[in-house]
CSV table of N, CA, C and O in Angstrom, one decimal:
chain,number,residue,atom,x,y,z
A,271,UNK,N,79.9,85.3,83.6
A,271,UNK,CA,80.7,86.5,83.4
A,271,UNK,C,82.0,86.1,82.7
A,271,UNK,O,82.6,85.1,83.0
A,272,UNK,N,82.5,86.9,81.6
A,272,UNK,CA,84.0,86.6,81.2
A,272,UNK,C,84.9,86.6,81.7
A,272,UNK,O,84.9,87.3,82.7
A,273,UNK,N,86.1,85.9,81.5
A,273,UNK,CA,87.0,86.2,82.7
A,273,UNK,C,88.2,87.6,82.4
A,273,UNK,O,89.0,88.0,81.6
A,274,UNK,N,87.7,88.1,83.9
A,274,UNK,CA,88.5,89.8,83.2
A,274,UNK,C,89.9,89.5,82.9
A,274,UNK,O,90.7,88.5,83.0
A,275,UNK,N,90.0,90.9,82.6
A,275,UNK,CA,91.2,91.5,81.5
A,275,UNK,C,91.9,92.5,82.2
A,275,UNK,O,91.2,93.0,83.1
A,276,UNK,N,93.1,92.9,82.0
A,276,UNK,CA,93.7,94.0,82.3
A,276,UNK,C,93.1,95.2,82.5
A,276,UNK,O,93.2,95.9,83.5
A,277,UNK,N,92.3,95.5,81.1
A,277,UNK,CA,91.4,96.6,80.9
A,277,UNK,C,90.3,96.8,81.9
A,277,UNK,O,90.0,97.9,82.3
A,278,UNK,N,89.7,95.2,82.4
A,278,UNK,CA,88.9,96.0,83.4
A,278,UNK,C,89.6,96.2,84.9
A,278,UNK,O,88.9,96.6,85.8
A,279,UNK,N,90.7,95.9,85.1
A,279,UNK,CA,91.7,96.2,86.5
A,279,UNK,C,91.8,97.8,86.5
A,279,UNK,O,91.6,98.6,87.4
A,280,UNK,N,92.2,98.2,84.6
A,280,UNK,CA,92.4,99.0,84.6
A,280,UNK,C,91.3,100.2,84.8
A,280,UNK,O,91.4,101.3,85.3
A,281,UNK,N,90.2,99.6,84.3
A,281,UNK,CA,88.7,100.8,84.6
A,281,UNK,C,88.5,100.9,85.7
A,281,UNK,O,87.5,101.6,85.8
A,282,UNK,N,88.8,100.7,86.6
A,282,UNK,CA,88.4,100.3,88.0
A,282,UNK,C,89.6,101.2,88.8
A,282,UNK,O,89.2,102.1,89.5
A,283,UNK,N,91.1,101.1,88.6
A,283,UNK,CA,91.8,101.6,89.4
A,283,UNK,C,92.3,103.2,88.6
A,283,UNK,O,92.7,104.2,89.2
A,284,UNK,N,92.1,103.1,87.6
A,284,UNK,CA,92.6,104.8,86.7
A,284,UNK,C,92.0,105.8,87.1
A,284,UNK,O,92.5,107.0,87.0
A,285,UNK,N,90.7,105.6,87.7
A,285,UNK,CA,90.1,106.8,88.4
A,285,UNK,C,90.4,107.2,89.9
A,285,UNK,O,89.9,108.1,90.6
A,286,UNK,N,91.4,106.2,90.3
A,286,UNK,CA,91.3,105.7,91.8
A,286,UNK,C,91.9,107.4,92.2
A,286,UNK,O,92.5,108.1,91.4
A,287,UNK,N,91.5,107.7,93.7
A,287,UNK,CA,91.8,108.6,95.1
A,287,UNK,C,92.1,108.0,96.0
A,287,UNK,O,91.6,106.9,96.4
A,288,UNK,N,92.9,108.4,96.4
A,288,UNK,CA,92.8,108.4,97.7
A,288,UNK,C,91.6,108.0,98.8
A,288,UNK,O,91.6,107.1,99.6
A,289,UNK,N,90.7,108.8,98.6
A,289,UNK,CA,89.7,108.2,99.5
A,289,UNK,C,88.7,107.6,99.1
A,289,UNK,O,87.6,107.6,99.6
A,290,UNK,N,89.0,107.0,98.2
A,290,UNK,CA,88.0,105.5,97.4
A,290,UNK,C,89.1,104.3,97.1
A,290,UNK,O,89.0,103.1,96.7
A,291,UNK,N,90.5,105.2,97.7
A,291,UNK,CA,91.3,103.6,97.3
A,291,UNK,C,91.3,102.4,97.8
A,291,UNK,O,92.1,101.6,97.3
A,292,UNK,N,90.4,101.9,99.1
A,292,UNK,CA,90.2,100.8,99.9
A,292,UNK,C,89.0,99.9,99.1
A,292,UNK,O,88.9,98.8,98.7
A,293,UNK,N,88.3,100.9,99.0
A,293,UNK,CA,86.8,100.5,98.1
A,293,UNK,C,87.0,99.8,96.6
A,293,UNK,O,86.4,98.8,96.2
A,294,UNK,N,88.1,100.8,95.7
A,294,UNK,CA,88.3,100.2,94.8
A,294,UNK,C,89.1,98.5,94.8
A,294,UNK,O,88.7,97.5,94.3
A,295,UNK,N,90.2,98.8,95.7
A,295,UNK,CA,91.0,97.5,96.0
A,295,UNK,C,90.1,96.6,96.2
A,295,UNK,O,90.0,95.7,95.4
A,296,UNK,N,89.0,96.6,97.4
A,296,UNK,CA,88.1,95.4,97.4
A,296,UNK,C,87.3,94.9,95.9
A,296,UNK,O,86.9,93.8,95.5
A,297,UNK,N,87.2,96.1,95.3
A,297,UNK,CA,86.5,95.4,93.9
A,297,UNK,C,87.5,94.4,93.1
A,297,UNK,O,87.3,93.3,92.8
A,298,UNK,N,88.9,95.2,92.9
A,298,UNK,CA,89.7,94.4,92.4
A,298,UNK,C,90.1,92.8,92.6
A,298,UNK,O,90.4,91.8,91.9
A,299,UNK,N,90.0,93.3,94.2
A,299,UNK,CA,89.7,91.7,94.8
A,299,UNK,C,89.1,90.6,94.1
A,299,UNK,O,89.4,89.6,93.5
A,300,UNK,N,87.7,91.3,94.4
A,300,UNK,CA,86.5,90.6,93.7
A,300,UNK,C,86.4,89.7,92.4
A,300,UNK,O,85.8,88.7,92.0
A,301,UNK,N,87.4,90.7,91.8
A,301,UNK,CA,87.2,90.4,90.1
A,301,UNK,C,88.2,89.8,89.9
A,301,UNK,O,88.2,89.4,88.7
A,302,UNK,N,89.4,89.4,90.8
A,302,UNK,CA,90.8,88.5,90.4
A,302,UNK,C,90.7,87.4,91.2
A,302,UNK,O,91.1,86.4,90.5
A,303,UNK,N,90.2,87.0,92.2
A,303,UNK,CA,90.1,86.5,93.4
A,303,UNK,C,90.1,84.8,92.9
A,303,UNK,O,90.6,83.9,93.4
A,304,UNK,N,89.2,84.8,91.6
A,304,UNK,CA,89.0,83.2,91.4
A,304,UNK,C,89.7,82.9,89.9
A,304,UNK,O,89.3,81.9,89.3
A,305,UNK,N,90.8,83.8,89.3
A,305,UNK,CA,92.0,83.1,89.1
A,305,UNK,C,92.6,82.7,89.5
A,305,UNK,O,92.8,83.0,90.6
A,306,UNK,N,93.5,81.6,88.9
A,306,UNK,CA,94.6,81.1,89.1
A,306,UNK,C,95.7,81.8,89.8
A,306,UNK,O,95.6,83.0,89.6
A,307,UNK,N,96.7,81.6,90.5
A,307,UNK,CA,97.8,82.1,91.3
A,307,UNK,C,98.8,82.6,90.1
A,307,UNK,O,99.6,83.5,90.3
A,308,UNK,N,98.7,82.1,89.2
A,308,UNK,CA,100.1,82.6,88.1
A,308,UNK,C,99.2,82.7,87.1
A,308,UNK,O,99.7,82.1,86.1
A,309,UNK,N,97.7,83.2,86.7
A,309,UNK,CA,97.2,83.9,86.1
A,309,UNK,C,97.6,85.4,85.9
A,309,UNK,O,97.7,86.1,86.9
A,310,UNK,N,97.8,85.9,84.7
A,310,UNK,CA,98.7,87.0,84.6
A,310,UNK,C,97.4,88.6,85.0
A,310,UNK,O,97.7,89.8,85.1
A,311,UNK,N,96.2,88.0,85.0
A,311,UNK,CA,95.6,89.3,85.2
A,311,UNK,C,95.9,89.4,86.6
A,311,UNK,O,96.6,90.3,87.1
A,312,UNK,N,95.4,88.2,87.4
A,312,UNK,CA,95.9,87.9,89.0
A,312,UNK,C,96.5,88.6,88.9
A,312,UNK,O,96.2,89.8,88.8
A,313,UNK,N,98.1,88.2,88.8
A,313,UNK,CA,99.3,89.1,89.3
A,313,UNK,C,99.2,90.9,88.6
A,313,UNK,O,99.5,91.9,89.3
A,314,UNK,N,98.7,91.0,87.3
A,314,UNK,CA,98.3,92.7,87.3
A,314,UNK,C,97.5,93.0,88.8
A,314,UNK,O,97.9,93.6,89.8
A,315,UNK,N,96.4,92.6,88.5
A,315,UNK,CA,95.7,92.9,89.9
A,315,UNK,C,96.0,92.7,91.5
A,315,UNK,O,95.4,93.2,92.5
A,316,UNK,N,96.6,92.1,91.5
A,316,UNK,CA,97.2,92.3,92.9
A,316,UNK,C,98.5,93.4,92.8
A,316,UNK,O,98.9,93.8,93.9
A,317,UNK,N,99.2,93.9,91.7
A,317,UNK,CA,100.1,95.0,91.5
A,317,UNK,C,99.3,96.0,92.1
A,317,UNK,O,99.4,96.5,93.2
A,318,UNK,N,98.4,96.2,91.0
A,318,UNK,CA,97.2,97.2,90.9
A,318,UNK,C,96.6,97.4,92.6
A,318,UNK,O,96.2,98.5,92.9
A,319,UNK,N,96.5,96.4,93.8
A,319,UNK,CA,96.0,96.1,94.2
A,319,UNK,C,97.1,97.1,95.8
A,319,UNK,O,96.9,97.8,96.8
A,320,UNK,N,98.2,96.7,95.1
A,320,UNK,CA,99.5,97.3,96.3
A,320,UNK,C,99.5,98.9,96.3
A,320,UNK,O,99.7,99.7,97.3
A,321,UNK,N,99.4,99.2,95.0
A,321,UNK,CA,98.7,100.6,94.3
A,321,UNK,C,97.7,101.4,95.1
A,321,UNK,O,97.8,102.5,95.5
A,322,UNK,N,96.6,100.4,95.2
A,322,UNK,CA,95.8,101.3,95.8
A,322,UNK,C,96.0,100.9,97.4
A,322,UNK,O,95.6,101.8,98.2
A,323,UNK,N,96.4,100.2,97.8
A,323,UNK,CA,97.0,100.1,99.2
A,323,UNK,C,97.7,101.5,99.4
A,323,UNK,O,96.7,102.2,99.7
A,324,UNK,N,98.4,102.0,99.4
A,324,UNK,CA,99.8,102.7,99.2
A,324,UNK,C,98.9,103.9,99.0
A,324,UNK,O,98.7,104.6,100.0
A,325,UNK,N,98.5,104.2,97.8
A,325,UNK,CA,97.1,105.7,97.8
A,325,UNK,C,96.5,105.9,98.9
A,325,UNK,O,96.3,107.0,99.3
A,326,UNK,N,96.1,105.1,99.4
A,326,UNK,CA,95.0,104.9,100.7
A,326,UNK,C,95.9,105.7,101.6
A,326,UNK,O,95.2,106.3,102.4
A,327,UNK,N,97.3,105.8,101.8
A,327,UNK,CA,97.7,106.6,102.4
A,327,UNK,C,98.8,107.9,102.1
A,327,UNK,O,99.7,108.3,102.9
A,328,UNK,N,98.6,108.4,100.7
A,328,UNK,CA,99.3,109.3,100.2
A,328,UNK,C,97.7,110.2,99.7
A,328,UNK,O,96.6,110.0,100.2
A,329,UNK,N,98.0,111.1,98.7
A,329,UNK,CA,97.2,111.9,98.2
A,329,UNK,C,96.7,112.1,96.6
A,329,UNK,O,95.7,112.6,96.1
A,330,UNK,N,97.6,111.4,96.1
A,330,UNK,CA,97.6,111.2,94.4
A,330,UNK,C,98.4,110.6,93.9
A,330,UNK,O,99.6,110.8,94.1
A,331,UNK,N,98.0,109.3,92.7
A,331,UNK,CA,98.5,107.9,92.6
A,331,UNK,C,100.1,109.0,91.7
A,331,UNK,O,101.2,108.5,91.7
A,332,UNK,N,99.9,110.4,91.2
A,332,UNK,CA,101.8,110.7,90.9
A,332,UNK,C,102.0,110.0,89.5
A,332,UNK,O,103.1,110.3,89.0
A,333,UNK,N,101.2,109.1,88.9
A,333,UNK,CA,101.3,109.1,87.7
A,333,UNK,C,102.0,109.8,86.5
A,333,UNK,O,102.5,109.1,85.6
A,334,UNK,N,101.9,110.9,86.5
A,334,UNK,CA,102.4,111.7,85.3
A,334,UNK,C,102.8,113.3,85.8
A,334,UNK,O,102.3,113.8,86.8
A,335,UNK,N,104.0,114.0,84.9
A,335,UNK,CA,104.1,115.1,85.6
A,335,UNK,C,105.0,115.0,86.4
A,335,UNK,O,105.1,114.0,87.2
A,336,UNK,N,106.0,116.2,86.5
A,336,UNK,CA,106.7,116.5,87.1
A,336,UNK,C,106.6,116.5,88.7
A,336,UNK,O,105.5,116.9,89.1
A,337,UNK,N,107.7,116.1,90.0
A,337,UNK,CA,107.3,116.1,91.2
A,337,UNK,C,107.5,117.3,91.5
A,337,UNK,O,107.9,118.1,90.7
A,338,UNK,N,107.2,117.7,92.8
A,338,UNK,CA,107.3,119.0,93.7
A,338,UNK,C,108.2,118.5,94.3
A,338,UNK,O,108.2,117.4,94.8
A,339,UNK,N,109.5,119.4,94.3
A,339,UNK,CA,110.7,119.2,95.4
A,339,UNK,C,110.1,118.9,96.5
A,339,UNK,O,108.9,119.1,96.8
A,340,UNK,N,111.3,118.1,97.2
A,340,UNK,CA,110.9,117.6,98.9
A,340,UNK,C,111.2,119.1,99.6
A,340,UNK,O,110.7,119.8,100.5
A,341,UNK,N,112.6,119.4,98.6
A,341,UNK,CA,113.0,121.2,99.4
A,341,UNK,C,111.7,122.5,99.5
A,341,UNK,O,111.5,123.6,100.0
A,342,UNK,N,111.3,121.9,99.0
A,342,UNK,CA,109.9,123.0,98.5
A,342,UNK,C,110.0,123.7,99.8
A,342,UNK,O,110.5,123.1,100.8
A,343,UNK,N,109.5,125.2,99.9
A,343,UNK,CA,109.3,125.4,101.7
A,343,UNK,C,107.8,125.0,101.9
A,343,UNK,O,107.0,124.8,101.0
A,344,UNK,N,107.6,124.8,103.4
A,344,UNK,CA,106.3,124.3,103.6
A,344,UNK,C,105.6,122.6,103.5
A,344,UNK,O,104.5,122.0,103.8
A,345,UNK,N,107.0,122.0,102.8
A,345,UNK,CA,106.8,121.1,102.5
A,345,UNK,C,106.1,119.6,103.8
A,345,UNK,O,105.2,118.8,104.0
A,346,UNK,N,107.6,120.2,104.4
A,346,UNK,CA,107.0,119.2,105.9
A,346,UNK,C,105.8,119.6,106.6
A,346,UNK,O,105.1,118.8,107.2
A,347,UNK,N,105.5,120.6,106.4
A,347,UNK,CA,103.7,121.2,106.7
A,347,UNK,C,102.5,120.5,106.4
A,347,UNK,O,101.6,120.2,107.0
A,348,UNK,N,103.0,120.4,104.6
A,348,UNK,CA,101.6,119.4,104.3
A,348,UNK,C,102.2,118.1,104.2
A,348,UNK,O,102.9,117.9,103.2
A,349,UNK,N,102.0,117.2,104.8
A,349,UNK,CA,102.3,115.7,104.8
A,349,UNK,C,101.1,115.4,103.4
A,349,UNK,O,101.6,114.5,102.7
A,350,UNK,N,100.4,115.7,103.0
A,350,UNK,CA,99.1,115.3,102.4
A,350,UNK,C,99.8,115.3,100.7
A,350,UNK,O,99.0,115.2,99.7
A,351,UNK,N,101.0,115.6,100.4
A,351,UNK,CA,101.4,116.0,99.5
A,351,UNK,C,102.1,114.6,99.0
A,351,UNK,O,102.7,114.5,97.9
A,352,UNK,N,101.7,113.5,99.8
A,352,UNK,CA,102.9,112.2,99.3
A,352,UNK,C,102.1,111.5,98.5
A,352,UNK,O,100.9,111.3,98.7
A,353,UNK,N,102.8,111.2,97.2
A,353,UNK,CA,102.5,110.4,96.1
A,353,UNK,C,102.2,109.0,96.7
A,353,UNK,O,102.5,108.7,97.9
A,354,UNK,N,101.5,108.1,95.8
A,354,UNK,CA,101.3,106.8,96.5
A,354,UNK,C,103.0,105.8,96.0
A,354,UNK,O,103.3,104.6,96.0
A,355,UNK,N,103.5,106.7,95.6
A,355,UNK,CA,104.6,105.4,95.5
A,355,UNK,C,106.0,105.8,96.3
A,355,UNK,O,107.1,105.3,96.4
A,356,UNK,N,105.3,106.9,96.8
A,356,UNK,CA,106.4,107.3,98.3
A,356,UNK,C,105.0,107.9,99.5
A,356,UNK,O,104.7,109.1,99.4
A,357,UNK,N,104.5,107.0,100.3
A,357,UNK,CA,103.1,107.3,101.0
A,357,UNK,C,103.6,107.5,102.2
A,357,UNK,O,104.6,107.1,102.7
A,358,UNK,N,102.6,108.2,102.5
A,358,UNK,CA,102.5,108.8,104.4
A,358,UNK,C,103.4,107.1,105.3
A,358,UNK,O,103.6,106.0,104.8
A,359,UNK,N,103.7,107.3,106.2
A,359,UNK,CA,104.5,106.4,107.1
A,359,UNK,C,103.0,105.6,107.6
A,359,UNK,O,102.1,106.4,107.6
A,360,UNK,N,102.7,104.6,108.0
A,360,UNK,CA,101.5,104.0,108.4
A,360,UNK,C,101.2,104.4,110.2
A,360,UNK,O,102.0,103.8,110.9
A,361,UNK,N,100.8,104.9,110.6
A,361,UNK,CA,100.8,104.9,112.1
A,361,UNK,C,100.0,103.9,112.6
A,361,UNK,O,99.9,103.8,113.8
């Protein structure tokens, strides 16, 4: 097998949900896992990897596009509304 690339970190996590983001991270695992420690895809993929950690407990990775006020009304109602780079509190 070649040794991946950014591109495929990136095929893997650009589709990512929330409720495939555990599933995806273990693939990413998979595919970084037997580089080097200061291999630069490594360290993409373990970024990538905190990424989908953090989705796993928000609703949408928030990538692009304007946010929804916190003031919004109703807001504290739907917790399901947290981006992954500000995610639900872990319980």
């Amino acid at each position: 097998m070649p040794e991946p690339t950014r591109e495929d970190v990136d095929r893997l996590v650009g589709p990512a949900t929330p409720h495939f983001a555990y599933q995806l991270r273990a693939r990413v695992r998979e595919l970084v896992e037997g580089l080097p420690q200061d291999h630069d895809v490594r360290k993409y993929g373990e970024e990538k990897m905190e990424l989908l950690d953090r989705l796993g407990h928000a609703s949408s990775k928030a990538d692009e596009g304007p946010r929804v006020s916190r003031d919004r009304p109703g807001w504290d109602e739907i917790p399901s509304t947290a981006p992954a780079d500000e995610p639900l509190p872990r319980r």
